[in-house]
Amino acid sequence: MKIQEVRKRNKKDDKDNISEFPDHVLLHIMSLMDTKSAVRTCVLSKRWKDLCKRLTNLTFSSSIGSCKHSMIQFLSWILSIRDHSYSLLNLSIDNHKAYIKPEVIDCVVKYALFHNVQQLKLVSCTETEPNLEPLTSIFCSQSLKSLELAIILDTLGLIFPKSLHMHALKSLNLSYVRFTTGENGDVEPFSNCHVLNTLVLRHCSFYNDQQILCISNPALSSLTIYEGK
């Protein structure tokens, strides 16, 4: 085989076939990566430069970076450059190793709800209780199908609403919340979640002297309760 033929074949083999895939295929591949790796693809070529701005699945954890504030900075940057015309289907934030300022939590929650988030995980520490308005909005969301919420406060815990009105919610994982009494004197917050099939409660307590939590939901198939305050 001639040298020229070998060079032509090698050049053909080096062709970037992945970059020729349509955008929705590349975005699906990127959704299988952690967010930091997905963002790094922007340096591959002009073809990849702006794709990370259209990610619909974002995952952040306190393991990202060596500085305890790096995750928050990375999160803020991603949300600021993101193409806001795209829904945010899955947002996961696990920052139990460092405090997040309440205003950051408020901003993130508002952004996620405005962009029709379907799966939300928010595990965070904060020195003071965040603004209840965006958190209350979570409990009225009609887009959320899965919610994991653990706001670890220096106080007694986040006060949970008397009743949820989340008709699409299928999975709920709560930690460090305080349940409140309803209009009839009962604590029964989940009866209006008609498709809820998985419920996990960790280290939850009562806001007042009520000590009985009523869980009556015909769709519920999995219930896990960890004791503790």
Short mmCIF file of C-alpha atoms in Angstrom, two decimals:
data_model
loop_
_atom_site.label_atom_id
_atom_site.label_comp_id
_atom_site.label_asym_id
_atom_site.label_seq_id
_atom_site.Cartn_x
_atom_site.Cartn_y
_atom_site.Cartn_z
CA MET A 1 0.00 0.00 0.00
CA LYS A 2 1.30 3.42 -0.93
CA ILE A 3 2.11 5.99 1.74
CA GLN A 4 -0.40 8.45 0.27
CA GLU A 5 -3.21 5.87 0.56
CA VAL A 6 -2.32 5.22 4.21
CA ARG A 7 -2.46 8.94 5.01
CA LYS A 8 -5.87 9.27 3.37
CA ARG A 9 -7.21 6.32 5.36
CA ASN A 10 -5.85 7.66 8.65
CA LYS A 11 -7.36 11.06 7.94
CA LYS A 12 -10.70 9.42 7.30
CA ASP A 13 -10.46 7.38 10.52
CA ASP A 14 -9.77 10.54 12.53
CA LYS A 15 -13.06 12.08 11.49
CA ASP A 16 -15.20 13.31 14.41
CA ASN A 17 -18.33 11.26 13.79
CA ILE A 18 -19.91 12.07 17.18
CA SER A 19 -20.08 15.78 16.42
CA GLU A 20 -22.18 15.00 13.36
CA PHE A 21 -25.02 13.70 15.52
CA PRO A 22 -28.09 15.98 15.79
CA ASP A 23 -28.34 18.25 18.80
CA HIS A 24 -30.93 16.19 20.68
CA VAL A 25 -28.65 13.12 20.54
CA LEU A 26 -25.63 15.05 21.83
CA LEU A 27 -27.73 16.61 24.59
CA HIS A 28 -28.94 13.16 25.61
CA ILE A 29 -25.33 11.93 25.81
CA MET A 30 -24.42 14.96 27.91
CA SER A 31 -27.37 14.34 30.23
CA LEU A 32 -25.74 11.03 31.20
CA MET A 33 -22.64 12.88 32.44
CA ASP A 34 -22.20 14.85 35.64
CA THR A 35 -22.75 18.55 35.00
CA LYS A 36 -19.12 19.54 35.33
CA SER A 37 -18.04 17.00 32.66
CA ALA A 38 -20.91 18.05 30.39
CA VAL A 39 -19.84 21.70 30.57
CA ARG A 40 -16.25 20.77 29.74
CA THR A 41 -17.39 19.54 26.31
CA CYS A 42 -17.67 23.20 25.24
CA VAL A 43 -13.91 23.26 24.57
CA LEU A 44 -14.04 20.37 22.07
CA SER A 45 -15.05 22.47 19.08
CA LYS A 46 -17.42 25.20 17.91
CA ARG A 47 -20.03 22.47 17.44
CA TRP A 48 -20.06 21.84 21.20
CA LYS A 49 -19.55 25.42 22.39
CA ASP A 50 -23.13 26.31 23.31
CA LEU A 51 -24.71 22.90 23.85
CA CYS A 52 -24.18 22.98 27.62
CA LYS A 53 -26.45 26.04 27.78
CA ARG A 54 -29.37 23.80 26.80
CA LEU A 55 -28.93 21.03 29.37
CA THR A 56 -32.17 19.95 31.02
CA ASN A 57 -30.50 17.83 33.72
CA LEU A 58 -28.18 19.58 36.18
CA THR A 59 -26.43 17.91 39.11
CA PHE A 60 -24.32 19.75 41.68
CA SER A 61 -22.63 18.37 44.78
CA SER A 62 -20.24 19.69 47.40
CA SER A 63 -17.56 17.34 46.06
CA ILE A 64 -17.09 19.61 43.03
CA GLY A 65 -13.90 21.61 43.44
CA SER A 66 -11.61 21.93 46.43
CA CYS A 67 -13.10 25.15 47.83
CA LYS A 68 -16.34 24.87 49.80
CA HIS A 69 -17.77 27.81 47.83
CA SER A 70 -16.83 26.47 44.39
CA MET A 71 -20.02 24.47 44.00
CA ILE A 72 -22.18 27.54 44.65
CA GLN A 73 -20.12 29.60 42.21
CA PHE A 74 -20.40 26.88 39.57
CA LEU A 75 -24.15 26.59 40.14
CA SER A 76 -24.68 30.35 39.85
CA TRP A 77 -22.61 30.51 36.68
CA ILE A 78 -24.49 27.68 34.97
CA LEU A 79 -27.88 29.20 35.73
CA SER A 80 -26.72 32.60 34.48
CA ILE A 81 -25.50 31.34 31.07
CA ARG A 82 -28.26 28.79 30.52
CA ASP A 83 -30.68 29.15 27.59
CA HIS A 84 -33.78 30.05 29.59
CA SER A 85 -36.16 28.99 26.82
CA TYR A 86 -35.51 25.33 27.75
CA SER A 87 -37.28 23.60 30.62
CA LEU A 88 -35.17 22.37 33.51
CA LEU A 89 -36.41 18.82 34.00
CA ASN A 90 -34.02 17.60 36.69
CA LEU A 91 -32.12 19.69 39.24
CA SER A 92 -30.09 18.04 41.99
CA ILE A 93 -28.16 20.03 44.62
CA ASP A 94 -26.37 18.21 47.43
CA ASN A 95 -24.37 20.63 49.52
CA HIS A 96 -24.57 19.15 53.02
CA LYS A 97 -20.86 19.85 53.64
CA ALA A 98 -21.11 23.64 53.64
CA TYR A 99 -23.63 26.38 54.33
CA ILE A 100 -25.61 27.95 51.51
CA LYS A 101 -26.87 31.48 51.95
CA PRO A 102 -30.69 31.60 52.17
CA GLU A 103 -30.89 34.02 49.25
CA VAL A 104 -29.08 31.46 47.03
CA ILE A 105 -31.61 28.78 47.99
CA ASP A 106 -34.45 31.19 47.25
CA CYS A 107 -33.03 32.08 43.83
CA VAL A 108 -32.43 28.46 42.84
CA VAL A 109 -35.91 27.34 43.89
CA LYS A 110 -37.59 30.18 42.00
CA TYR A 111 -35.55 29.42 38.87
CA ALA A 112 -36.36 25.70 39.00
CA LEU A 113 -40.09 26.22 39.48
CA PHE A 114 -40.28 28.87 36.75
CA HIS A 115 -38.68 26.40 34.34
CA ASN A 116 -41.12 23.55 35.11
CA VAL A 117 -38.74 21.30 37.02
CA GLN A 118 -39.99 17.71 37.28
CA GLN A 119 -37.35 16.23 39.60
CA LEU A 120 -35.86 18.35 42.38
CA LYS A 121 -33.30 17.37 45.00
CA LEU A 122 -32.27 20.06 47.46
CA VAL A 123 -29.98 19.00 50.32
CA SER A 124 -28.43 21.99 52.03
CA CYS A 125 -27.27 23.55 55.28
CA THR A 126 -28.15 27.11 56.18
CA GLU A 127 -27.56 29.19 59.30
CA THR A 128 -30.87 31.01 59.04
CA GLU A 129 -34.25 29.93 57.71
CA PRO A 130 -34.67 30.78 54.01
CA ASN A 131 -37.57 32.81 52.68
CA LEU A 132 -40.64 30.59 52.97
CA GLU A 133 -42.35 31.98 49.87
CA PRO A 134 -40.34 30.03 47.23
CA LEU A 135 -40.33 26.91 49.42
CA THR A 136 -44.10 27.19 49.79
CA SER A 137 -44.28 27.38 46.01
CA ILE A 138 -42.53 24.00 45.83
CA PHE A 139 -45.39 22.46 47.79
CA CYS A 140 -47.90 23.78 45.24
CA SER A 141 -45.94 22.77 42.13
CA GLN A 142 -47.94 20.99 39.44
CA SER A 143 -44.86 19.95 37.45
CA LEU A 144 -42.86 18.15 40.16
CA LYS A 145 -42.94 14.36 39.99
CA SER A 146 -40.09 13.72 42.41
CA LEU A 147 -38.98 15.84 45.38
CA GLU A 148 -36.16 15.28 47.87
CA LEU A 149 -35.90 18.08 50.40
CA ALA A 150 -33.51 18.40 53.34
CA ILE A 151 -32.88 21.94 54.53
CA ILE A 152 -30.67 21.46 57.58
CA LEU A 153 -31.16 24.48 59.82
CA ASP A 154 -29.44 25.56 63.00
CA THR A 155 -32.97 25.95 64.36
CA LEU A 156 -35.53 23.17 64.94
CA GLY A 157 -36.30 22.43 61.31
CA LEU A 158 -38.33 23.67 58.38
CA ILE A 159 -42.07 24.02 59.05
CA PHE A 160 -44.06 21.84 56.65
CA PRO A 161 -47.41 23.06 55.25
CA LYS A 162 -50.64 21.62 56.59
CA SER A 163 -51.45 20.03 53.26
CA LEU A 164 -49.70 19.41 49.94
CA HIS A 165 -51.41 20.11 46.63
CA MET A 166 -49.03 18.40 44.21
CA HIS A 167 -51.13 16.34 41.85
CA ALA A 168 -48.20 15.06 39.74
CA LEU A 169 -45.96 14.07 42.67
CA LYS A 170 -45.01 10.37 42.71
CA SER A 171 -41.97 10.31 45.00
CA LEU A 172 -41.36 12.40 48.14
CA ASN A 173 -38.29 12.28 50.40
CA LEU A 174 -38.32 14.66 53.39
CA SER A 175 -35.73 15.28 56.11
CA TYR A 176 -35.69 17.64 59.09
CA VAL A 177 -39.22 19.04 58.69
CA ARG A 178 -41.80 19.87 61.35
CA PHE A 179 -45.39 18.88 60.62
CA THR A 180 -48.25 21.22 61.54
CA THR A 181 -51.85 20.59 62.55
CA GLY A 182 -54.61 20.93 59.95
CA GLU A 183 -58.02 22.54 60.31
CA ASN A 184 -59.49 19.43 61.95
CA GLY A 185 -56.66 19.12 64.43
CA ASP A 186 -55.08 16.26 62.48
CA VAL A 187 -51.64 16.04 60.88
CA GLU A 188 -52.43 14.63 57.44
CA PRO A 189 -50.37 16.51 54.81
CA PHE A 190 -50.29 13.93 52.00
CA SER A 191 -53.95 13.09 51.34
CA ASN A 192 -54.19 15.45 48.34
CA CYS A 193 -51.20 13.85 46.55
CA HIS A 194 -53.28 11.36 44.62
CA VAL A 195 -50.49 9.63 42.67
CA LEU A 196 -47.88 9.58 45.45
CA ASN A 197 -46.47 6.04 45.61
CA THR A 198 -43.13 6.48 47.45
CA LEU A 199 -42.72 8.38 50.74
CA VAL A 200 -39.54 8.63 52.85
CA LEU A 201 -39.43 10.59 56.12
CA ARG A 202 -36.15 11.17 57.96
CA HIS A 203 -35.68 12.90 61.33
CA CYS A 204 -39.04 14.65 61.16
CA SER A 205 -40.93 16.06 64.15
CA PHE A 206 -44.07 18.03 65.11
CA TYR A 207 -44.38 21.80 65.32
CA ASN A 208 -46.87 21.62 68.22
CA ASP A 209 -47.97 19.02 70.79
CA GLN A 210 -49.61 16.81 68.18
CA GLN A 211 -47.85 13.43 68.11
CA ILE A 212 -49.86 11.46 65.53
CA LEU A 213 -49.10 11.65 61.81
CA CYS A 214 -51.90 10.37 59.60
CA ILE A 215 -50.89 8.92 56.23
CA SER A 216 -53.89 7.93 54.17
CA ASN A 217 -53.15 7.60 50.50
CA PRO A 218 -54.47 4.71 48.36
CA ALA A 219 -51.67 5.07 45.78
CA LEU A 220 -48.87 4.74 48.36
CA SER A 221 -46.90 1.52 47.88
CA SER A 222 -43.63 2.30 49.67
CA LEU A 223 -43.31 4.02 53.07
CA THR A 224 -40.02 4.44 54.99
CA ILE A 225 -39.75 6.34 58.29
CA TYR A 226 -36.50 6.97 60.17
CA GLU A 227 -36.96 8.18 63.74
CA GLY A 228 -35.08 11.06 65.23
CA LYS A 229 -35.13 14.82 65.46
#
